[in-house]
Tab-separated table of N, CA and C in Angstrom:
chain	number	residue	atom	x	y	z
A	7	UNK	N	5.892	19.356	-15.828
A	7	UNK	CA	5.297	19.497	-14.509
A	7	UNK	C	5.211	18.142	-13.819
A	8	UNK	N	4.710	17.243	-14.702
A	8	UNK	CA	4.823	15.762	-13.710
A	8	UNK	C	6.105	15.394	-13.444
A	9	UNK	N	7.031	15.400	-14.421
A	9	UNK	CA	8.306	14.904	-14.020
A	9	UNK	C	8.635	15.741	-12.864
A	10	UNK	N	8.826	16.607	-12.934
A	10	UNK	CA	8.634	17.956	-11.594
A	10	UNK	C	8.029	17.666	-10.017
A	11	UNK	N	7.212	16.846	-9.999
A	11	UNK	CA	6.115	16.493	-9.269
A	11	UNK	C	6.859	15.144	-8.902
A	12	UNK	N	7.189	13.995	-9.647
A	12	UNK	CA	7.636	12.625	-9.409
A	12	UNK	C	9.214	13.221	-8.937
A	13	UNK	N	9.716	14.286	-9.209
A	13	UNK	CA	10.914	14.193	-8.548
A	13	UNK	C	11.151	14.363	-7.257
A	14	UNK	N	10.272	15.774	-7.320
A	14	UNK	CA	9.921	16.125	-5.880
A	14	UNK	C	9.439	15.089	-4.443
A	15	UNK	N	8.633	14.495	-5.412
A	15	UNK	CA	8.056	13.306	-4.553
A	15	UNK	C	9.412	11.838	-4.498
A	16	UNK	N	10.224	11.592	-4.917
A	16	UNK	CA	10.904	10.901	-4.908
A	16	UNK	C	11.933	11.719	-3.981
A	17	UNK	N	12.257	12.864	-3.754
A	17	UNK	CA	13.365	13.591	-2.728
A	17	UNK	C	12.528	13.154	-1.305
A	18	UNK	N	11.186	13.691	-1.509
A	18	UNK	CA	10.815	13.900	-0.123
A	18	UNK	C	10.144	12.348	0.478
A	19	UNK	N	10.642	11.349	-0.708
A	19	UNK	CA	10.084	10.525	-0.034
A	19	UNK	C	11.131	9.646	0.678
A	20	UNK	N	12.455	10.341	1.055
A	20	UNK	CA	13.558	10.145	1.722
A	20	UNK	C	13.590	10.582	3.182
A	21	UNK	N	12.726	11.790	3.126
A	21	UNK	CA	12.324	12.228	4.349
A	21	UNK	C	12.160	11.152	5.503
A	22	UNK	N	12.619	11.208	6.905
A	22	UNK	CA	12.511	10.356	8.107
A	22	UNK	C	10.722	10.516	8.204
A	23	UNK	N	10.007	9.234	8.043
A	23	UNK	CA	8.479	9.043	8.372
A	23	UNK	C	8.172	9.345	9.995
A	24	UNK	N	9.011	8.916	10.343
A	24	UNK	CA	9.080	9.075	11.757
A	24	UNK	C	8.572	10.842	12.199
A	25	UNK	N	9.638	11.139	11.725
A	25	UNK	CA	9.917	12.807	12.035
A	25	UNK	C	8.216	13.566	11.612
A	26	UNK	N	8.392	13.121	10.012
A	26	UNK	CA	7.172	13.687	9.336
A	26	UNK	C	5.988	13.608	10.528
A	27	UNK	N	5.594	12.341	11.304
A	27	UNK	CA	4.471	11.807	11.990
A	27	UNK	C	4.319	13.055	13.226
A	28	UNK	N	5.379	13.036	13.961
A	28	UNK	CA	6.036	13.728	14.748
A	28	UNK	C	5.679	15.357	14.272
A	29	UNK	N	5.972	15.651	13.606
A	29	UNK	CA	5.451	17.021	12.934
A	29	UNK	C	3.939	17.539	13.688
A	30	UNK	N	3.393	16.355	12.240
A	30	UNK	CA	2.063	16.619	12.373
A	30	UNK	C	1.203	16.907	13.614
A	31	UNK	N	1.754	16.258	14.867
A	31	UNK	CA	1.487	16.827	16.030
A	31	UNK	C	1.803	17.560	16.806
A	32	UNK	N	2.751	18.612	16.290
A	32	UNK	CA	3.586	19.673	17.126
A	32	UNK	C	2.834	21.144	16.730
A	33	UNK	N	2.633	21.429	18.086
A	33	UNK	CA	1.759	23.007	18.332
A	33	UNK	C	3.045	24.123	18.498
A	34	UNK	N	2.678	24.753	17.643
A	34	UNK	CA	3.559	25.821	17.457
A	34	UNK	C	3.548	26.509	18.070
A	35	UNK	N	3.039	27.372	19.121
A	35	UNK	CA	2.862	28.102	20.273
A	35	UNK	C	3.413	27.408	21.305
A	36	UNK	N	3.290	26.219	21.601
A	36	UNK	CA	4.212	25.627	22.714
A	36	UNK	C	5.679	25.039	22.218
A	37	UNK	N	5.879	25.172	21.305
A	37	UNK	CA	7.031	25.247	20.503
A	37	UNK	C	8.169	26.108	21.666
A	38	UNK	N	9.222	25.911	21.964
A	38	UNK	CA	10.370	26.462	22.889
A	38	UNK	C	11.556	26.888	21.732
A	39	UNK	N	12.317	27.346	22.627
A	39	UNK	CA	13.225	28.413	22.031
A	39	UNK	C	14.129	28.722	22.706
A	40	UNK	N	15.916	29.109	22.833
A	40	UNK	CA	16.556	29.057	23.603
A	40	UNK	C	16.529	30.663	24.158
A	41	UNK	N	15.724	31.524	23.132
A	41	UNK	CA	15.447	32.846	24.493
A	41	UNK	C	14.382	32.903	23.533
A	42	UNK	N	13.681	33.754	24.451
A	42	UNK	CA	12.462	34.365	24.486
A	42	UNK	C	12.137	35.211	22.732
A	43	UNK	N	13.048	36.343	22.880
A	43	UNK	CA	12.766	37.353	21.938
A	43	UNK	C	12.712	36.449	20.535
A	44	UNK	N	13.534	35.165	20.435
A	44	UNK	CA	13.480	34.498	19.250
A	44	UNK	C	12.567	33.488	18.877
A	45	UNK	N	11.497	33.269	20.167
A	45	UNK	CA	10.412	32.478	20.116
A	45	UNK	C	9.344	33.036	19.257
A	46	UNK	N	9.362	34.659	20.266
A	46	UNK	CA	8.737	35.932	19.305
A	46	UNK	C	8.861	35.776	18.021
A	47	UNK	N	9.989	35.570	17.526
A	47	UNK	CA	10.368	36.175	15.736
A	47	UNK	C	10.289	34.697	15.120
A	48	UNK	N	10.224	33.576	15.852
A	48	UNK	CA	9.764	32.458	15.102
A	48	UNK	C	8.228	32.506	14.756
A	49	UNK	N	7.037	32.278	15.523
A	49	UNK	CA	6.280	32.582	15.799
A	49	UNK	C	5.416	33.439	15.011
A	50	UNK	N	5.954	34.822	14.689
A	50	UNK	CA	5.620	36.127	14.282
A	50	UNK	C	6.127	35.734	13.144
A	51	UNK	N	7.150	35.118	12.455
A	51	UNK	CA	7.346	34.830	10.979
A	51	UNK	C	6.697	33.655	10.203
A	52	UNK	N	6.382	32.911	11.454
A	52	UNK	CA	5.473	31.760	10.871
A	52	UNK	C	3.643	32.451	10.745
A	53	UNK	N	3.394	32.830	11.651
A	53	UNK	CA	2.129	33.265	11.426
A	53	UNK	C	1.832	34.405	10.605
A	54	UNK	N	2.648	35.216	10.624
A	54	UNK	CA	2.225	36.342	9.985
A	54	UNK	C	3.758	36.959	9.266
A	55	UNK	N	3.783	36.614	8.328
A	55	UNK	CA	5.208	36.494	7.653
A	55	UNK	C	5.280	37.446	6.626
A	56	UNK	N	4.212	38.230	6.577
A	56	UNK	CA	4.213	39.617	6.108
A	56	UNK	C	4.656	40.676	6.926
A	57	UNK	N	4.454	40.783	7.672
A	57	UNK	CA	4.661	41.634	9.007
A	57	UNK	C	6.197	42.376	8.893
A	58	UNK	N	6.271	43.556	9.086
A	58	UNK	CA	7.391	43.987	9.062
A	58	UNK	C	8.715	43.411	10.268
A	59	UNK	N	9.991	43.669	9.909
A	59	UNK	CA	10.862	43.306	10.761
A	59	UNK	C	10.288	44.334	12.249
A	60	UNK	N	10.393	45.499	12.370
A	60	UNK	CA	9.777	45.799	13.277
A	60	UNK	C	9.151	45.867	14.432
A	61	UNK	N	8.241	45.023	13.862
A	61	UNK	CA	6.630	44.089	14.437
A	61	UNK	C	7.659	43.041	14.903
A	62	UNK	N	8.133	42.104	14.486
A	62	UNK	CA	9.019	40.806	14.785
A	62	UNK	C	9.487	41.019	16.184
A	63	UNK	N	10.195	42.310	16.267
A	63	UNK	CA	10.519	42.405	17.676
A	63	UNK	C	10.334	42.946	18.951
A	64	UNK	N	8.583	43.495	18.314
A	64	UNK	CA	7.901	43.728	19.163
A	64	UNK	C	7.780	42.369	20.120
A	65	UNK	N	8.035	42.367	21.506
A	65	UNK	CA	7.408	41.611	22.352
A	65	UNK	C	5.990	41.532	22.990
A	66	UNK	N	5.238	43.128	22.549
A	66	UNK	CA	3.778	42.957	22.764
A	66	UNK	C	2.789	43.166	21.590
A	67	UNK	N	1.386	42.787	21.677
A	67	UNK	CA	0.668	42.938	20.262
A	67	UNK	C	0.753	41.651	19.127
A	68	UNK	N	1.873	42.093	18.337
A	68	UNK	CA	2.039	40.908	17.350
A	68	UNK	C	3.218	39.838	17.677
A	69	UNK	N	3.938	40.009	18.823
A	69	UNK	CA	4.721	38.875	19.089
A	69	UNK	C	4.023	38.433	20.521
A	70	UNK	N	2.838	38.680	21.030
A	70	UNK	CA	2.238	37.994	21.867
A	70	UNK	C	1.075	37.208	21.545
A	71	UNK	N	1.397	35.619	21.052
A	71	UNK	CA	0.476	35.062	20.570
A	71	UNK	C	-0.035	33.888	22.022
A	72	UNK	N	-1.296	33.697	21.969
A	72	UNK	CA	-1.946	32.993	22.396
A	72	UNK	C	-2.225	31.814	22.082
A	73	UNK	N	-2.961	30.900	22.754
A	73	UNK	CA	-3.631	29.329	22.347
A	73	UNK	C	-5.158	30.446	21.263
A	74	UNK	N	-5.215	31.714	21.348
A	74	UNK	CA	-6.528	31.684	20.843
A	74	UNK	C	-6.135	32.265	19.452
A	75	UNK	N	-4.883	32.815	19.518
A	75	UNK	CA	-4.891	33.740	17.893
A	75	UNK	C	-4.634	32.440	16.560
A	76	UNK	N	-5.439	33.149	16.136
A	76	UNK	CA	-5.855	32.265	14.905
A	76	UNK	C	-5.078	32.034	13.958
A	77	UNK	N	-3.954	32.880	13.961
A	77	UNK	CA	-2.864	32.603	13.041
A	77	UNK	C	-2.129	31.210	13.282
A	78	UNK	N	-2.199	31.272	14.532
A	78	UNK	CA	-1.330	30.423	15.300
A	78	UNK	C	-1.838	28.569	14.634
A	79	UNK	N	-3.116	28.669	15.328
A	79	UNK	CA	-3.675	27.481	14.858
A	79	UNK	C	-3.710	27.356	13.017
A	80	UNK	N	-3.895	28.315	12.469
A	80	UNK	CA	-3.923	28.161	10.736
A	80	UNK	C	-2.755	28.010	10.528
A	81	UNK	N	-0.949	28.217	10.960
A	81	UNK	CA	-0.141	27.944	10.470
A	81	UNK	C	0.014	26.325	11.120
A	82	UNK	N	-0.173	26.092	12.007
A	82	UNK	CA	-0.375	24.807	12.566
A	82	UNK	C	-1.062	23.411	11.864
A	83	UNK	N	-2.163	23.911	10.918
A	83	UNK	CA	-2.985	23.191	10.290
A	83	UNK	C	-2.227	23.090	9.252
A	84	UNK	N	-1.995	24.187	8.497
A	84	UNK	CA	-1.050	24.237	7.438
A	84	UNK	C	0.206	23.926	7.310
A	85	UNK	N	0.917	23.116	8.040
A	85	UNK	CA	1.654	22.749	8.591
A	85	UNK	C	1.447	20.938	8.326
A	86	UNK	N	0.204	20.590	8.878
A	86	UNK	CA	-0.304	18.807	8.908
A	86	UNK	C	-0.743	18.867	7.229
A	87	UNK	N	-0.901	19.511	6.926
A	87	UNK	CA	-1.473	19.920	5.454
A	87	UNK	C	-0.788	19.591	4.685
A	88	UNK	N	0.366	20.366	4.480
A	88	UNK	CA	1.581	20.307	3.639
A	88	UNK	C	1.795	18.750	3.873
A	89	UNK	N	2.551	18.142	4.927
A	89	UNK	CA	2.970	16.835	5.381
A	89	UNK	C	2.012	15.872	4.951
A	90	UNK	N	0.875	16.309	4.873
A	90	UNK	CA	0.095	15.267	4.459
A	90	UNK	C	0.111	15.308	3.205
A	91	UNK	N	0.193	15.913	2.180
A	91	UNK	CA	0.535	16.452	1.026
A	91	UNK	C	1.469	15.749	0.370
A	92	UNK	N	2.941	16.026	1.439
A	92	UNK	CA	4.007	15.256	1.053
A	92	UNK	C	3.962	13.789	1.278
A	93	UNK	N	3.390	13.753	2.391
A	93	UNK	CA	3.113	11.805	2.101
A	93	UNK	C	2.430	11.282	1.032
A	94	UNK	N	1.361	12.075	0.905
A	94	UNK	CA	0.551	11.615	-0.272
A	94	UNK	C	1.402	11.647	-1.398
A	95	UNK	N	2.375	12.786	-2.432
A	95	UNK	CA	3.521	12.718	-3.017
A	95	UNK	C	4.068	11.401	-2.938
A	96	UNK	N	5.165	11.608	-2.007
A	96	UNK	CA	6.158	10.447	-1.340
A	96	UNK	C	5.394	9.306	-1.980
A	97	UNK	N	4.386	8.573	-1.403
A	97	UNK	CA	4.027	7.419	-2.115
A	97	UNK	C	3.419	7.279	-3.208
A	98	UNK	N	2.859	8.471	-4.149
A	98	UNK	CA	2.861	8.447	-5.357
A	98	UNK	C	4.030	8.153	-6.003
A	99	UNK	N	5.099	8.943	-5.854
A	99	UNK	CA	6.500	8.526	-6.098
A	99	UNK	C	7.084	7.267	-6.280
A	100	UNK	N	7.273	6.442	-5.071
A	100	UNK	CA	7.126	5.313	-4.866
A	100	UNK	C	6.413	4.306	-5.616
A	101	UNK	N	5.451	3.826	-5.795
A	101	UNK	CA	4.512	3.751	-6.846
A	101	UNK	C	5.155	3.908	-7.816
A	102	UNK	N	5.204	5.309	-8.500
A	102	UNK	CA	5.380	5.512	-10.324
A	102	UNK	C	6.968	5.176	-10.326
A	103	UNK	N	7.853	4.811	-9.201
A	103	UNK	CA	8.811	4.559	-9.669
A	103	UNK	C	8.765	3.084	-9.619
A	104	UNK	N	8.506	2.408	-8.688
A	104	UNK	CA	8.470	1.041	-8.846
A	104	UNK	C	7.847	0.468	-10.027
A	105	UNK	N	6.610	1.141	-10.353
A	105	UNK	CA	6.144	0.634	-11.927
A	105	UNK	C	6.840	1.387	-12.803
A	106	UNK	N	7.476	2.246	-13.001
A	106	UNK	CA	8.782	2.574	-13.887
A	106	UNK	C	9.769	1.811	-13.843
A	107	UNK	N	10.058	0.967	-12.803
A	107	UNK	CA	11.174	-0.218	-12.970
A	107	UNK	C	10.684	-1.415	-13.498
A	108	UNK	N	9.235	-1.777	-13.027
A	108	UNK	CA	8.625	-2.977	-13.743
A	108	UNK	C	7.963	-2.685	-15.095
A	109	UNK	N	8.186	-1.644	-15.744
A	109	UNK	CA	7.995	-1.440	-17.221
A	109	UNK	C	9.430	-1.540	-17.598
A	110	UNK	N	10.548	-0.889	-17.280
A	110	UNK	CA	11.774	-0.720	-17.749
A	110	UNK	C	12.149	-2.576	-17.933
A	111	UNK	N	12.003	-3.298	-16.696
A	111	UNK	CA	12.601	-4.637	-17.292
A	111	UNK	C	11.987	-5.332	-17.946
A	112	UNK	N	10.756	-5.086	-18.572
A	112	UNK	CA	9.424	-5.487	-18.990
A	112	UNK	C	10.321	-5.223	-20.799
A	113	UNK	N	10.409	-3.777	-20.525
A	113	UNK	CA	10.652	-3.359	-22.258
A	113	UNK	C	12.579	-3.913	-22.200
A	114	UNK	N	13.165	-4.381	-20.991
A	114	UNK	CA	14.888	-5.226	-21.145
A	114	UNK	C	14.463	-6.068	-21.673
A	115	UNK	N	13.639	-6.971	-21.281
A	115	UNK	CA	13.104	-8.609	-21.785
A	115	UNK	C	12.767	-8.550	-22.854
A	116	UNK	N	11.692	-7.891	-23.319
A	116	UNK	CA	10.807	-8.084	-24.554
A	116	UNK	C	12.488	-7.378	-25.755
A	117	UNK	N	12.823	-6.293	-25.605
A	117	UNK	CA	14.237	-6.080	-26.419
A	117	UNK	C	15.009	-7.438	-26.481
A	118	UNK	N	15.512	-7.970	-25.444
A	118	UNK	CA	16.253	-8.982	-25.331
A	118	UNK	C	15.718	-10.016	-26.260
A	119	UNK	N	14.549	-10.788	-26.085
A	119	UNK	CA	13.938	-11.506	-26.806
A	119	UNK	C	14.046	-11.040	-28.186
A	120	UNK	N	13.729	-9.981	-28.768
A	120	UNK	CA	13.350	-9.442	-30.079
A	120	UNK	C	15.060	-9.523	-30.880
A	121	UNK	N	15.952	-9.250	-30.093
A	121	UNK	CA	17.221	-9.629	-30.192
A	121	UNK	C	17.932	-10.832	-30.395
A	122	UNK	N	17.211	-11.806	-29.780
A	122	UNK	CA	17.466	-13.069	-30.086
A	122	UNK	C	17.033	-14.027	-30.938
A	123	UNK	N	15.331	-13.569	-31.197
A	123	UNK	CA	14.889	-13.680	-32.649
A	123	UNK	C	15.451	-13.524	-33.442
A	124	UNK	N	15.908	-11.956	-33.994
A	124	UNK	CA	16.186	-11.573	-35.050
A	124	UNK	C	17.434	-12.097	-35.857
A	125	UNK	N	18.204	-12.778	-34.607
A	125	UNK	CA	19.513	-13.502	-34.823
A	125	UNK	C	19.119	-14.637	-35.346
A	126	UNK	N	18.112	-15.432	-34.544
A	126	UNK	CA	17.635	-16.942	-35.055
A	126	UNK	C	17.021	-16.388	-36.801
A	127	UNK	N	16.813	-15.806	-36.756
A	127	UNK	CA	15.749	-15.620	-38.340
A	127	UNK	C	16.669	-15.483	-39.379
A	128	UNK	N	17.861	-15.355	-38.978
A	128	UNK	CA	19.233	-15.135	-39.929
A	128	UNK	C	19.093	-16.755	-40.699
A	129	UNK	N	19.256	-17.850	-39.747
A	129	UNK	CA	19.498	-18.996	-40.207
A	129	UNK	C	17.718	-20.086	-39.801
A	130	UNK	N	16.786	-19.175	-40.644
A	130	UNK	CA	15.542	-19.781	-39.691
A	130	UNK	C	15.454	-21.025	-39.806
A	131	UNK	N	14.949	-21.730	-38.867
A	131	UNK	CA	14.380	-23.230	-38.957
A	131	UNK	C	12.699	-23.376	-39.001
A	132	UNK	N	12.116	-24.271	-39.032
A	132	UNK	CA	10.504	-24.151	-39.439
A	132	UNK	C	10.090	-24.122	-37.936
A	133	UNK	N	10.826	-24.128	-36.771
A	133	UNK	CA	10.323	-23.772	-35.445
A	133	UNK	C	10.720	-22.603	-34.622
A	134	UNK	N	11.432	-21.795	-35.359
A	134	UNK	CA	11.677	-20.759	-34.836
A	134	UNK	C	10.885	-19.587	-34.333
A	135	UNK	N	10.070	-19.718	-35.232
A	135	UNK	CA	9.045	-18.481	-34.521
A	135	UNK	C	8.306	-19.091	-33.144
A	136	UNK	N	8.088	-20.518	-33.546
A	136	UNK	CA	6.965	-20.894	-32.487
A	136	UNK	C	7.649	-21.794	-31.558
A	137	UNK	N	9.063	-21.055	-31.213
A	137	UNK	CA	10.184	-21.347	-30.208
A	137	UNK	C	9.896	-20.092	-29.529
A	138	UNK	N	9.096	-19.164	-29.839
A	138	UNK	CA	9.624	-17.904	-29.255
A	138	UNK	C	8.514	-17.147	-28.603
A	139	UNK	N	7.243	-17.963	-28.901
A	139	UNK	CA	5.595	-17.216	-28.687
A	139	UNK	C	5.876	-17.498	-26.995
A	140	UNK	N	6.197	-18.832	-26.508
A	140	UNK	CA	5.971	-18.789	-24.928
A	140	UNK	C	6.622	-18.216	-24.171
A	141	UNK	N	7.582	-17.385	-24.704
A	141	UNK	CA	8.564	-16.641	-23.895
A	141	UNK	C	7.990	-15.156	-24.491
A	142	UNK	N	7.457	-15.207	-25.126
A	142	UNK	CA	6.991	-13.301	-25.698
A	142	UNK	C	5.513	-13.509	-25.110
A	143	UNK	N	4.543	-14.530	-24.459
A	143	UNK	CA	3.519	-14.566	-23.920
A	143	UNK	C	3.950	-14.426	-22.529
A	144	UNK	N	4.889	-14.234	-21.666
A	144	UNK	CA	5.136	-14.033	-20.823
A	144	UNK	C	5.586	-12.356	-20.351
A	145	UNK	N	5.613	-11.714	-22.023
A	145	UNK	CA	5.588	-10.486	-21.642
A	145	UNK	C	3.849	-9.892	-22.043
A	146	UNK	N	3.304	-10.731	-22.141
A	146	UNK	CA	1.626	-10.800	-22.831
A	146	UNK	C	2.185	-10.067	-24.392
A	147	UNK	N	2.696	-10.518	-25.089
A	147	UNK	CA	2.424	-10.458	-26.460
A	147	UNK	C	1.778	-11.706	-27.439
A	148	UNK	N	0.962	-11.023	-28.034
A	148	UNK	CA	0.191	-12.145	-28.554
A	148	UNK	C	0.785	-12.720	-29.978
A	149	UNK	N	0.297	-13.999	-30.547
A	149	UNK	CA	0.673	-14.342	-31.413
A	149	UNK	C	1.177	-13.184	-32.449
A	150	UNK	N	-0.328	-12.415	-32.717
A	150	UNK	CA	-0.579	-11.865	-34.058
A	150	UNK	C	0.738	-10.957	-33.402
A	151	UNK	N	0.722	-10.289	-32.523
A	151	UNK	CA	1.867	-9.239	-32.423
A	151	UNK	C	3.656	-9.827	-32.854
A	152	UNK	N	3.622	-11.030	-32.018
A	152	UNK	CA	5.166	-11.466	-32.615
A	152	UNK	C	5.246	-11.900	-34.011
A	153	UNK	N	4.405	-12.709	-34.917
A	153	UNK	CA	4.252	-12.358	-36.338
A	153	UNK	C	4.781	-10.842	-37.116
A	154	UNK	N	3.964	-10.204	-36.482
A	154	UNK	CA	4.294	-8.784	-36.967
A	154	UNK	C	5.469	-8.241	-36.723
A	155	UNK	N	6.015	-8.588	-35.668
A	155	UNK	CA	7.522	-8.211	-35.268
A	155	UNK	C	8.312	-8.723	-36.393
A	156	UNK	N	8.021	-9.989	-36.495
A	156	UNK	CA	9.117	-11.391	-37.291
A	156	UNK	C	8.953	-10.775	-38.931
A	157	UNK	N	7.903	-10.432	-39.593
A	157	UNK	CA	7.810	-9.383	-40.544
A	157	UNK	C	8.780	-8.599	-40.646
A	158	UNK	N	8.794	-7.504	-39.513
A	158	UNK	CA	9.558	-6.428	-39.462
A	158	UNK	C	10.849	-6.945	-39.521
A	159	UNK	N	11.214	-7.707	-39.031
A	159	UNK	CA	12.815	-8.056	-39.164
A	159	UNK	C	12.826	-8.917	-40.035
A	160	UNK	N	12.101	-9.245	-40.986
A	160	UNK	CA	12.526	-9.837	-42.531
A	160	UNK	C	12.805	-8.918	-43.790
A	161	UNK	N	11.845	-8.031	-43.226
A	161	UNK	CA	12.201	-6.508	-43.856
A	161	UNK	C	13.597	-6.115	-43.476
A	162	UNK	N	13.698	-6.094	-43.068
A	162	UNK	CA	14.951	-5.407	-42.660
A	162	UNK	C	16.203	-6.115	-43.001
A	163	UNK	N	16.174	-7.893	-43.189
A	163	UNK	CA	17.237	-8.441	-43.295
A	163	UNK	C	17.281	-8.694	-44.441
A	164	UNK	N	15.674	-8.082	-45.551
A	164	UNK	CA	16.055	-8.219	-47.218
A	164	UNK	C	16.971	-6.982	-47.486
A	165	UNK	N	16.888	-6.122	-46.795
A	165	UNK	CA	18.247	-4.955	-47.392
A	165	UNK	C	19.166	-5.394	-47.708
């Protein structure tokens, strides 16, 4: 579901901001249409989108909406709702991906390093480890942690 959620939010955070803004202030009742009867069936499918086809092309009753019918204004709201929704998304997105890139080169470096150790430890010298703490403190690993690493790959190179 989150990955689901960060994707979604990473599509829509492609979306024109502009447009989105623009949205949020557009009244759907004064909304135009190049004829009439299809203003009706926009209208009548946005507000009440249960409504039979029927009803849709009725031009009086349920395809005569007002500034007062309430559908009108609740799909309208629901409408800034959603968008606001998706912005809120969108820059969650943003966010978890940018700190998904600054973990990803975070765990390139610290690999890289651990890689270049493990090579030096082949032929160690008595400064090798403590050639390597100020560059693994720059990924905040602490002494005791690169010790423990340098372990692990002595293990490994008594096989």
């Amino acid at each position: 579901r989150a990955l689901g959620l960060l994707l979604k939010g990473q599509r829509e955070a492609k979306f024109p901001r502009e447009m989105m803004r623009r949205a949020t202030c557009l009244g759907i009742v004064e909304a135009m249409a190049t004829k009439a009867e299809d203003k009706i069936r926009i209208l009548n499918s946005l507000c009440r989108p249960r409504a039979k086809t029927r009803d849709l092309l009725d031009s009086s009753g349920l395809g005569s909406l007002s500034w007062r019918d309430p559908s009108s204004d609740a799909v309208g709201n629901a409408m800034r709702e959603k968008l606001e929704e998706t912005e809120r998304l969108s820059s969650l997105a943003n966010d978890l991906s940018f700190l998904l890139g600054v973990n990803k080169k975070k765990t390139d470096g610290v690999e890289k390093l651990v890689q270049d150790m493990d090579e030096e430890l082949w032929n160690e010298q008595d400064d090798t480890v403590q050639k390597f703490l100020p560059e693994f403190a720059l990924f905040e690993w602490s002494k005791d942690r690169v010790e423990q690493k340098v372990q692990e790959i002595r293990v490994l190179h008594s096989y």
